[in-house]
PDB file of C-alpha atoms and ligand atoms in Angstrom:
ATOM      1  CA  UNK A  14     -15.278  45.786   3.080  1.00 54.00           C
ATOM      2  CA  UNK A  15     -13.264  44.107  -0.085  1.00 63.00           C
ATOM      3  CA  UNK A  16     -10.157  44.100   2.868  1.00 67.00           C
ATOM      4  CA  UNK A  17     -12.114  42.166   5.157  1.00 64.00           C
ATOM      5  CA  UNK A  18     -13.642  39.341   2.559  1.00 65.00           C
ATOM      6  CA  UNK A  19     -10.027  39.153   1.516  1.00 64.00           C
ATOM      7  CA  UNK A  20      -8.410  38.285   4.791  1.00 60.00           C
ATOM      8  CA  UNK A  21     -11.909  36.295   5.697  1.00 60.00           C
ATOM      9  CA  UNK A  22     -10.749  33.994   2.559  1.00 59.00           C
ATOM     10  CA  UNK A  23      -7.231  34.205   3.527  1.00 60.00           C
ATOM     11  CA  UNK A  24      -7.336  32.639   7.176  1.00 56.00           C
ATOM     12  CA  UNK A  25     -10.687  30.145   5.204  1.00 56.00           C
ATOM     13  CA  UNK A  26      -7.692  29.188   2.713  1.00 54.00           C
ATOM     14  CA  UNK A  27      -5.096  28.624   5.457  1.00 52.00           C
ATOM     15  CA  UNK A  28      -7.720  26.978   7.404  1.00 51.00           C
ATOM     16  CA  UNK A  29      -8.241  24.778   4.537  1.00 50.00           C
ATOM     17  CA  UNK A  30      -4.434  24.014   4.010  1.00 47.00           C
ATOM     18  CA  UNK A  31      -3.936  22.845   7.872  1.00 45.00           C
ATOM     19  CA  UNK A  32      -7.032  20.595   7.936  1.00 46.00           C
ATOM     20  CA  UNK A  33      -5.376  18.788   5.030  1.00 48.00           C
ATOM     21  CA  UNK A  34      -1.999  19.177   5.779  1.00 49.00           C
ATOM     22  CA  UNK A  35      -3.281  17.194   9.442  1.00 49.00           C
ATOM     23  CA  UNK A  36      -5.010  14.862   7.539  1.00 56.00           C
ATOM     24  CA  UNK A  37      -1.956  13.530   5.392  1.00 87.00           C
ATOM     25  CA  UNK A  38      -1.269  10.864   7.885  1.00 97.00           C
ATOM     26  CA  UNK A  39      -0.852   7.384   6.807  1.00 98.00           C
ATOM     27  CA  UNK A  40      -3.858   5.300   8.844  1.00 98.00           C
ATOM     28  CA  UNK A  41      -3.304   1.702   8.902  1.00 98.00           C
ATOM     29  CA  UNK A  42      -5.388  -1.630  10.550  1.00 98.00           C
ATOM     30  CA  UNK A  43      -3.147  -4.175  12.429  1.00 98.00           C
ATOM     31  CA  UNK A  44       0.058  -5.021  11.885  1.00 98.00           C
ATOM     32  CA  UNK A  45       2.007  -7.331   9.719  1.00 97.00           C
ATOM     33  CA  UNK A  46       3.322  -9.666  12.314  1.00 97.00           C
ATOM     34  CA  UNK A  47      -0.505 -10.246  12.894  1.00 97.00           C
ATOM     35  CA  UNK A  48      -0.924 -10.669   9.229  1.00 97.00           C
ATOM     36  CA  UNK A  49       1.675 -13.043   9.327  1.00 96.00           C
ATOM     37  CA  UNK A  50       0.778 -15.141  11.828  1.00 96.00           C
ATOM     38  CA  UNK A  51      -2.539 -16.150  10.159  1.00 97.00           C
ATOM     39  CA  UNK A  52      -4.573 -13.121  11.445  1.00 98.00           C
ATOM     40  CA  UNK A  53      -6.678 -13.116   8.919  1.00 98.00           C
ATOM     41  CA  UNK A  54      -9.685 -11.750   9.908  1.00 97.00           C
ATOM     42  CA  UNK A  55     -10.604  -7.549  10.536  1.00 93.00           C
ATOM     43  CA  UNK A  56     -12.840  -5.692  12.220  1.00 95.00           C
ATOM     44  CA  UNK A  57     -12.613  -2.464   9.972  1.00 98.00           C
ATOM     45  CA  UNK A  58     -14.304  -2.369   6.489  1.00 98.00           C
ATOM     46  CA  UNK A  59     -13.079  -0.672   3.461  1.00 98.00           C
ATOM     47  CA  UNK A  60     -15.908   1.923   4.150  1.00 98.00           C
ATOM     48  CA  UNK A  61     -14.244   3.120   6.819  1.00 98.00           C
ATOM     49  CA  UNK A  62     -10.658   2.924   5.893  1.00 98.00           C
ATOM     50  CA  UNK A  63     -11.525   5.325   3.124  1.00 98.00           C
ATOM     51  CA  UNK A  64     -12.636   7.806   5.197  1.00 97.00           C
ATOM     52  CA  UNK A  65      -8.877   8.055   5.876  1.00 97.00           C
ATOM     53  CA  UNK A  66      -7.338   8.353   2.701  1.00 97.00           C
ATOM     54  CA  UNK A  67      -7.972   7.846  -1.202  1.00 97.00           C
ATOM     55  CA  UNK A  68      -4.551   5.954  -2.014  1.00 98.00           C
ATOM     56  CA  UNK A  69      -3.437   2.451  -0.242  1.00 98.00           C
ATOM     57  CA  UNK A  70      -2.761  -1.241   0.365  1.00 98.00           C
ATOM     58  CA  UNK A  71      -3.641  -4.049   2.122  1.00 98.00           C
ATOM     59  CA  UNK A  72      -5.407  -7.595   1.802  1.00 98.00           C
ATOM     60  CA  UNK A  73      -9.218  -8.446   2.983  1.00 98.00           C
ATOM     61  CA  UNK A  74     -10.659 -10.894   4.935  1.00 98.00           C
ATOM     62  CA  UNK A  75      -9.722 -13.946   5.440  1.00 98.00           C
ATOM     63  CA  UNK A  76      -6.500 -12.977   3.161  1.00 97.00           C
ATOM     64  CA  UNK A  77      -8.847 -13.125  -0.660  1.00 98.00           C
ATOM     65  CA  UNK A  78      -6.297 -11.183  -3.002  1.00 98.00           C
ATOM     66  CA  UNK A  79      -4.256  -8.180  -3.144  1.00 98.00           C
ATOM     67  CA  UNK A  80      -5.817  -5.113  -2.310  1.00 98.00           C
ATOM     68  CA  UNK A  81      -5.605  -1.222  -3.724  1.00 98.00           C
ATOM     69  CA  UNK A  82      -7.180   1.530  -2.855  1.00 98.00           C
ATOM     70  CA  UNK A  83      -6.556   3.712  -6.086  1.00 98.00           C
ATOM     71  CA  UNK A  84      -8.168   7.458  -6.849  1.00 98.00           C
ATOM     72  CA  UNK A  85     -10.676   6.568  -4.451  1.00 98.00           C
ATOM     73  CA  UNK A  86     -12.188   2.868  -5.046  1.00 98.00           C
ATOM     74  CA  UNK A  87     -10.751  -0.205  -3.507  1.00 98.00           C
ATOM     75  CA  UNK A  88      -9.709  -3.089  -5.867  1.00 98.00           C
ATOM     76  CA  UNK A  89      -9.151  -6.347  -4.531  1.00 98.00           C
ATOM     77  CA  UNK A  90      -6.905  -8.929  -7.075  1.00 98.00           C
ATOM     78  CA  UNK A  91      -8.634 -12.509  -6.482  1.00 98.00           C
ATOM     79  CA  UNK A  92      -5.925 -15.537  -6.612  1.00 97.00           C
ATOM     80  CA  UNK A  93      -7.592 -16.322  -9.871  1.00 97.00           C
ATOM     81  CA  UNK A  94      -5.995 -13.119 -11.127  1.00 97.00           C
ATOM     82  CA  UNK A  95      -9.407 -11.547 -11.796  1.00 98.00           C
ATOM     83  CA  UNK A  96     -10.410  -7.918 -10.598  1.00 98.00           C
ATOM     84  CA  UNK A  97     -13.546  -7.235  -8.274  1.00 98.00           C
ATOM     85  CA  UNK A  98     -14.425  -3.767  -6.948  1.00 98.00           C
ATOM     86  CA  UNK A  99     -15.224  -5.029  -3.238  1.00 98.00           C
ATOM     87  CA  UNK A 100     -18.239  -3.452  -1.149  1.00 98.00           C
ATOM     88  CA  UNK A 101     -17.312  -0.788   1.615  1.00 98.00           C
ATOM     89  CA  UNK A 102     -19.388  -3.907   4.058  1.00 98.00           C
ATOM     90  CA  UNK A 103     -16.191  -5.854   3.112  1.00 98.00           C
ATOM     91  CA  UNK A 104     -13.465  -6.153   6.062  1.00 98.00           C
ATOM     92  CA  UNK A 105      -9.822  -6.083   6.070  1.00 98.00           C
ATOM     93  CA  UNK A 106      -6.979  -7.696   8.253  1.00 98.00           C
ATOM     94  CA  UNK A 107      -4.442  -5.303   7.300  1.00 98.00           C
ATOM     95  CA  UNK A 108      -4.764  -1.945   4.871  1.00 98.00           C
ATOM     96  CA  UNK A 109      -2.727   1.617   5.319  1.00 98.00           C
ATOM     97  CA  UNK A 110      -4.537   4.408   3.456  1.00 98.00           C
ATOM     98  CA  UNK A 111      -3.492   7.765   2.906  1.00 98.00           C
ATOM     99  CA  UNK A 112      -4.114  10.835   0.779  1.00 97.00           C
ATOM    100  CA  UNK A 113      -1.853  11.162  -1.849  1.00 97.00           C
ATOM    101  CA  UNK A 114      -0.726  14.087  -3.576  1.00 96.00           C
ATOM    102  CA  UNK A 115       2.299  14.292  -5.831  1.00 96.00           C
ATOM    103  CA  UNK A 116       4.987  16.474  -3.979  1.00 96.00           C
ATOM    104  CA  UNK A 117       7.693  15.392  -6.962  1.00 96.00           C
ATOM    105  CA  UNK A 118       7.037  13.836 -10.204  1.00 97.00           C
ATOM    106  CA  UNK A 119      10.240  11.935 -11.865  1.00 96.00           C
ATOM    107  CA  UNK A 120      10.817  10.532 -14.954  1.00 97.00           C
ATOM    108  CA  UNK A 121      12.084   6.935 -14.468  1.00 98.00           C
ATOM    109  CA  UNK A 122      14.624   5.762 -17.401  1.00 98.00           C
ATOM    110  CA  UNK A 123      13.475   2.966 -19.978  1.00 98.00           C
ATOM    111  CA  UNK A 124      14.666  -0.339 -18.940  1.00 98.00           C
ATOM    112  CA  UNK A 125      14.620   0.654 -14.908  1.00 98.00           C
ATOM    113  CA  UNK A 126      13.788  -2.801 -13.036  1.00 98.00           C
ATOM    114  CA  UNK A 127      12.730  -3.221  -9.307  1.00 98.00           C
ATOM    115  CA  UNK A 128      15.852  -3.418  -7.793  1.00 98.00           C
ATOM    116  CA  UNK A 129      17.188  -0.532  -9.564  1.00 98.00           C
ATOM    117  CA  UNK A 130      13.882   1.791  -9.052  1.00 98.00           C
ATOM    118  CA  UNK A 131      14.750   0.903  -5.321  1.00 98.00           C
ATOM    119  CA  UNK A 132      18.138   2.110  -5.228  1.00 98.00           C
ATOM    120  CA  UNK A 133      17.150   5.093  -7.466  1.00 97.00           C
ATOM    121  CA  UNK A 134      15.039   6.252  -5.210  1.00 98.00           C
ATOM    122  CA  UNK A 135      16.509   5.728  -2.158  1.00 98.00           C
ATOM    123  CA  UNK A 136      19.231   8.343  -3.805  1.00 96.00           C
ATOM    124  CA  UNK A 137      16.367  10.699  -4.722  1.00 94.00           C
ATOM    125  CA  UNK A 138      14.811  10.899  -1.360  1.00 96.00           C
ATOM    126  CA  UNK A 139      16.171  13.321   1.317  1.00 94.00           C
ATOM    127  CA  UNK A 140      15.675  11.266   4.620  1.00 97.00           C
ATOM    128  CA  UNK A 141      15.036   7.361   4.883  1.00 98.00           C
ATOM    129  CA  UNK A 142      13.295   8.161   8.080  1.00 98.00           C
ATOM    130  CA  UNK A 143       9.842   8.548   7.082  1.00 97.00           C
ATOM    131  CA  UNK A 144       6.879   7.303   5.242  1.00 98.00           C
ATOM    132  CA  UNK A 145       6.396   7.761   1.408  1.00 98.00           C
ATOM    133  CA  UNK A 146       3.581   7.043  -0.837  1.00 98.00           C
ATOM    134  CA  UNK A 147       4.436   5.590  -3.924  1.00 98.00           C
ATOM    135  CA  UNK A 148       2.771   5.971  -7.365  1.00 98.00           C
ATOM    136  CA  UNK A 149       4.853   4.955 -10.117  1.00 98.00           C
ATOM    137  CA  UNK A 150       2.517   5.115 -13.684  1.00 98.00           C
ATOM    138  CA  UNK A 151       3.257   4.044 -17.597  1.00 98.00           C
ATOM    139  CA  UNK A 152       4.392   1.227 -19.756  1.00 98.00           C
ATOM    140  CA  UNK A 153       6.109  -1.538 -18.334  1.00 98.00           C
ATOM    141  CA  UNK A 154       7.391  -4.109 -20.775  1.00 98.00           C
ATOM    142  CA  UNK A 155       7.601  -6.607 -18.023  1.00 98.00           C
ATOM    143  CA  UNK A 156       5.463  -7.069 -14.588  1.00 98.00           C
ATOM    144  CA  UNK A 157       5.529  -9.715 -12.387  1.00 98.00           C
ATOM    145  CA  UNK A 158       3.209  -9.909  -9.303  1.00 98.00           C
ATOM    146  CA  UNK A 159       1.050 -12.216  -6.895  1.00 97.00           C
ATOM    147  CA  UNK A 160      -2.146 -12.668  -5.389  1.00 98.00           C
ATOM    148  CA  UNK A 161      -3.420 -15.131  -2.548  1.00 97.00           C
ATOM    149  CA  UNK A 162      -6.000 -17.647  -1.734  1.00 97.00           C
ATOM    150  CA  UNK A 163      -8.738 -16.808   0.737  1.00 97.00           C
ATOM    151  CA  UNK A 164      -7.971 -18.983   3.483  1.00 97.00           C
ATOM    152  CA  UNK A 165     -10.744 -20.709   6.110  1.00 97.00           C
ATOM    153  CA  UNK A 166      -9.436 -21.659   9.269  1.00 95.00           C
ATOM    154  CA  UNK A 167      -7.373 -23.113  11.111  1.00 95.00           C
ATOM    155  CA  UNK A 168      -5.349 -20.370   9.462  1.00 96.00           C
ATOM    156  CA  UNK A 169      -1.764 -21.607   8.358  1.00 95.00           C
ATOM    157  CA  UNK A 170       0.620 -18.611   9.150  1.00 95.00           C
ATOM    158  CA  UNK A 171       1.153 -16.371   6.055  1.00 96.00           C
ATOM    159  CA  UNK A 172       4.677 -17.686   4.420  1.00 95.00           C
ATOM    160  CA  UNK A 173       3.112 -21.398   4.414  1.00 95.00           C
ATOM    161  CA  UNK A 174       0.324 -19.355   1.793  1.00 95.00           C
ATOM    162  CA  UNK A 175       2.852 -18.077  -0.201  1.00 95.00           C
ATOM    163  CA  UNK A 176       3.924 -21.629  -1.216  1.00 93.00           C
ATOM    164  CA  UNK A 177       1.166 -21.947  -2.822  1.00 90.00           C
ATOM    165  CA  UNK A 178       0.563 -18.599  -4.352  1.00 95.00           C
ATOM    166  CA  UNK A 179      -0.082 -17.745  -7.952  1.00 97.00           C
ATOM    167  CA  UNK A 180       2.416 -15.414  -9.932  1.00 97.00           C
ATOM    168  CA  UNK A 181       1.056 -13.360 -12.893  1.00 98.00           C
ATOM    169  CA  UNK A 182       3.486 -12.382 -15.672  1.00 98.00           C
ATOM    170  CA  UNK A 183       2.295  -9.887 -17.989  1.00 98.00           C
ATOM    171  CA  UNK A 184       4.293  -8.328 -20.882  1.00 98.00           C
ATOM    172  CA  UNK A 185       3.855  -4.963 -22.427  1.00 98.00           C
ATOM    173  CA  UNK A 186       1.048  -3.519 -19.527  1.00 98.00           C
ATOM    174  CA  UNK A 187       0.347  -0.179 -18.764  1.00 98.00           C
ATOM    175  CA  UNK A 188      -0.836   0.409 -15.525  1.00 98.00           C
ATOM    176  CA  UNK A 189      -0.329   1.617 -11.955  1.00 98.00           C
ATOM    177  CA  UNK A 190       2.056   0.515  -9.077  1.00 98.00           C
ATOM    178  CA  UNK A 191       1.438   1.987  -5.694  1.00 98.00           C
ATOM    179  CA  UNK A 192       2.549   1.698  -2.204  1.00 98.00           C
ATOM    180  CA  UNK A 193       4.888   2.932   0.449  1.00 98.00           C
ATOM    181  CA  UNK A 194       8.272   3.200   0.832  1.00 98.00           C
ATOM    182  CA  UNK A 195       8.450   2.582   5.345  1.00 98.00           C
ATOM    183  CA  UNK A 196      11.465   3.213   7.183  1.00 98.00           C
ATOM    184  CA  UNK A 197      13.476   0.665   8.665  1.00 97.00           C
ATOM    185  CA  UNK A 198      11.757   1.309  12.469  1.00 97.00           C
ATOM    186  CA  UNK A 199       8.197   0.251  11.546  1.00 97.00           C
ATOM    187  CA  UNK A 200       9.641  -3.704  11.761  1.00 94.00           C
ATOM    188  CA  UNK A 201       6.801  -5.565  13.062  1.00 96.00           C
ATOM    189  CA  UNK A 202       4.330  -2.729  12.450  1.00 97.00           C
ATOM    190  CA  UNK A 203       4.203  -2.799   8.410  1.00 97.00           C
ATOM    191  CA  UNK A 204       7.112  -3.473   5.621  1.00 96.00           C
ATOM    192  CA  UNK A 205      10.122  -1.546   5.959  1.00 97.00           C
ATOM    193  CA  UNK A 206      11.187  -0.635   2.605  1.00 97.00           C
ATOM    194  CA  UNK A 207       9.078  -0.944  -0.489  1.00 98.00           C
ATOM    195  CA  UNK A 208       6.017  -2.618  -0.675  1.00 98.00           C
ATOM    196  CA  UNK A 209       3.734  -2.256  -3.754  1.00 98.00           C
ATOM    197  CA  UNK A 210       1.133  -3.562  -5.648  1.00 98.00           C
ATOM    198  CA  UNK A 211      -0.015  -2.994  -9.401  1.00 98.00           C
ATOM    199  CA  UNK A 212      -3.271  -2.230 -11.135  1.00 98.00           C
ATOM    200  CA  UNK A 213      -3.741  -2.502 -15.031  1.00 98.00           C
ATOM    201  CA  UNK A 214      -4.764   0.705 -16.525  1.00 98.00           C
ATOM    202  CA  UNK A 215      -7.610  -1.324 -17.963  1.00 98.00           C
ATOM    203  CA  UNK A 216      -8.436  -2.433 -13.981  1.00 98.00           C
ATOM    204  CA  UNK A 217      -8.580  -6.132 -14.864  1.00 98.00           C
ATOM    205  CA  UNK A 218      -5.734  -7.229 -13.745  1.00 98.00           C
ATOM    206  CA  UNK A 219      -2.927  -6.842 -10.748  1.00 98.00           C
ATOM    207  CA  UNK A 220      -1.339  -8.166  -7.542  1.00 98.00           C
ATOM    208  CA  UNK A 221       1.362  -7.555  -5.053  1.00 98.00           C
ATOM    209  CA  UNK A 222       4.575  -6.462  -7.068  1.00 98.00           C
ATOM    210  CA  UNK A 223       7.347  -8.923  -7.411  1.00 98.00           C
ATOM    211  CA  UNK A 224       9.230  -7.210 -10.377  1.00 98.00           C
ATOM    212  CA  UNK A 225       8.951  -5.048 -13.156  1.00 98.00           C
ATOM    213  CA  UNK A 226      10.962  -3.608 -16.250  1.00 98.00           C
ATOM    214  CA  UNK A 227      10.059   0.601 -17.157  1.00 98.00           C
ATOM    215  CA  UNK A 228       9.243   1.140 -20.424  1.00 98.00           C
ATOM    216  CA  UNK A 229       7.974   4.674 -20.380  1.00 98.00           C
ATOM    217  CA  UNK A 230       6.837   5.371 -16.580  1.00 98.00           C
ATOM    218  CA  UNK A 231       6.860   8.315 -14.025  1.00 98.00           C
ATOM    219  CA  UNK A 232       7.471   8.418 -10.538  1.00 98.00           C
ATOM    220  CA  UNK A 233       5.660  10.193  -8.297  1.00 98.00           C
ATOM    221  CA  UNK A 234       5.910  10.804  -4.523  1.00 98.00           C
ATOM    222  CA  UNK A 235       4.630  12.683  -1.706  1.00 97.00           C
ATOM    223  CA  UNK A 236       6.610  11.775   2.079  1.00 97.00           C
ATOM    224  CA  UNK A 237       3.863  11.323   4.807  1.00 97.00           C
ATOM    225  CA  UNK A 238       5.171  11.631   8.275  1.00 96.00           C
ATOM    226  CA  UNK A 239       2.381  11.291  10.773  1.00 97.00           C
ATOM    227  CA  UNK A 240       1.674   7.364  11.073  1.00 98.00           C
ATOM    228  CA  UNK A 241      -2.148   6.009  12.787  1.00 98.00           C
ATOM    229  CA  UNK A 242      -2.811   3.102  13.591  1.00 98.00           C
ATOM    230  CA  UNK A 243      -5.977   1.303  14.553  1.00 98.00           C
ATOM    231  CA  UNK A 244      -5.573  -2.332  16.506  1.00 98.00           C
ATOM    232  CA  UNK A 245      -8.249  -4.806  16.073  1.00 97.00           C
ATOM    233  CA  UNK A 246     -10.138  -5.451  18.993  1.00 97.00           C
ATOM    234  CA  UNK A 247     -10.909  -9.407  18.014  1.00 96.00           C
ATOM    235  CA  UNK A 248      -9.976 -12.029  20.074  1.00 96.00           C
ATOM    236  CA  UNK A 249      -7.483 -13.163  18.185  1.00 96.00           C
ATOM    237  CA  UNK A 250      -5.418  -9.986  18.242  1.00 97.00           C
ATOM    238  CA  UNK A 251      -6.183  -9.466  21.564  1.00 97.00           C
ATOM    239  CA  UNK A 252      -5.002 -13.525  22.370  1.00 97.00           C
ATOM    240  CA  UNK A 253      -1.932 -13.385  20.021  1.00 96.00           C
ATOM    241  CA  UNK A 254       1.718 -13.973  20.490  1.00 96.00           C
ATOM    242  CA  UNK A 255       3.760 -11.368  19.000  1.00 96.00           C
ATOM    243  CA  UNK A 256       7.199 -11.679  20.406  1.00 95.00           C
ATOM    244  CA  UNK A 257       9.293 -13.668  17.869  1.00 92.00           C
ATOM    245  CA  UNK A 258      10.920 -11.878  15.091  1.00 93.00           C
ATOM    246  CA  UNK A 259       9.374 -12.062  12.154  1.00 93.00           C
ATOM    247  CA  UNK A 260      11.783 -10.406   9.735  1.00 93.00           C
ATOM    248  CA  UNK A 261      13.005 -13.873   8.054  1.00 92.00           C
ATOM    249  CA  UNK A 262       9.145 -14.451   7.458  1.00 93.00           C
ATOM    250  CA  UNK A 263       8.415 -11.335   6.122  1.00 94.00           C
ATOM    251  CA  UNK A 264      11.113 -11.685   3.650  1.00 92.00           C
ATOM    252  CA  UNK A 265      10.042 -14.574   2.106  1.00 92.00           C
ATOM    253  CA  UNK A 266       6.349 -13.420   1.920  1.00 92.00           C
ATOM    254  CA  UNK A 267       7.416  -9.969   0.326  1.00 89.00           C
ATOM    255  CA  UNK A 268       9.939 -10.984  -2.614  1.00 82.00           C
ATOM    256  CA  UNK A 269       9.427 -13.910  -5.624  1.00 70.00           C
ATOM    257  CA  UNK A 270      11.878 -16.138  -3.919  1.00 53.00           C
TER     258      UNK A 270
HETATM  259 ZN1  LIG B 306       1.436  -6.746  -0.837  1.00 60.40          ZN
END
């Protein structure tokens, strides 16, 4: 009897370990061409995008602050630099979720800026040719990030925004970055490279990350390589021109410059 109940919760266990192994996708709405050319409205809400994962980014609708989806609950960083928990009614334009758990933890040295966390890591990681989840938390004696303005239409395309966006420097913060580190093929799909945004540890303040400087932080990581995603069926999407390239664009929307 005790050899049956055993392997009963043996193939239960590995049951357990597929369905969540097949669930560590990384499930994303739109694209950010789309976001970039002034899509600005969803048709998902953050209800539903968390029934994909517990960890993410993204922006809402029409483009009101920075977005996180962090241990579970959604954070969205208004252009006023205040931080709302938004309702799961609330849609998004453009958000990848996905479960994150920590497959390597890494202490980052003191002093470690973007730029060098970047090229750190890109030495630390095996293969460049998948996804990775991002969760870098500590002290930082220096963060610099962004939010943007909810925008009502005609929407200007998204690197005519970020002329006008604001930039938040905070000194000596302890908090929470996270994001994903894409490989270079998504182009036109979501941000090849790093992309991350930050959360106080006190959840009052945060934005899309333009720089910071480590001052007692850890790295953690977990690689994700099964990639969903859901198009909006709007008009707009469906009406939309998405043939130029957009990389220029998307450069000068993702960095401080
Ligand atoms: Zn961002």
């Amino acid at each position: 009897m005790n050899r049956i109940k055993t392997f009963f919760f043996a193939v239960a266990a590995l049951l357990f370990v597929n369905v969540f192994a097949a669930d560590n996708a990384i499930t994303q709405t739109s694209t950010i061409d789309a976001l970039l050319k002034g899509l600005y409205e969803g048709d998902r809400t953050l209800g539903e995008m968390k029934k994909y994962g517990d960890f993410g980014i993204g922006t809402v609708d029409f483009l009101d602050g920075e977005l996180l989806l962090f241990e579970g609950t959604f954070y969205n960083v208004k252009s006023s630099g205040a931080v709302v928990t938004p309702p799961d009614e609330m849609k998004t334009p453009f958000c990848s979720v996905t479960n994150f758990s920590a497959e390597k933890t890494v202490k980052l040295p003191k002093g470690t800026d973007f730029k060098g966390f970047m090229e750190l890591m890109d030495k630390e990681l095996p293969s460049l040719n998948y996804f990775y989840a991002v969760k870098i938390k500590g002290s930082f004696r220096m963060m610099k990030a962004r939010s943007v303005p909810r925008q009502s239409k005609p929407y200007l395309p998204l690197v005519e925004v970020v002329k006008k966006q604001p930039i938040f420097d905070f000194e000596n913060i302890e908090g929470v970055l996270i994001g994903f580190r894409c490989p270079v093929f998504v182009k036109g799909i979501n941000v090849p490279g790093y992309h991350l945004h930050f959360l106080s540890g006190d959840r009052t303040k945060g934005g899309h990350l333009f720089d910071f400087v480590v001052e007692d932080a850890e790295l953690s990581y977990c690689r994700v390589n099964d990639f969903r995603l859901f198009l909006p069926v709007t008009a707009d999407f469906a009406n939309g021109d998405f043939s130029d390239n957009m990389a220029k664009a998307l450069q000068k929307v993702e960095g401080s410059k």
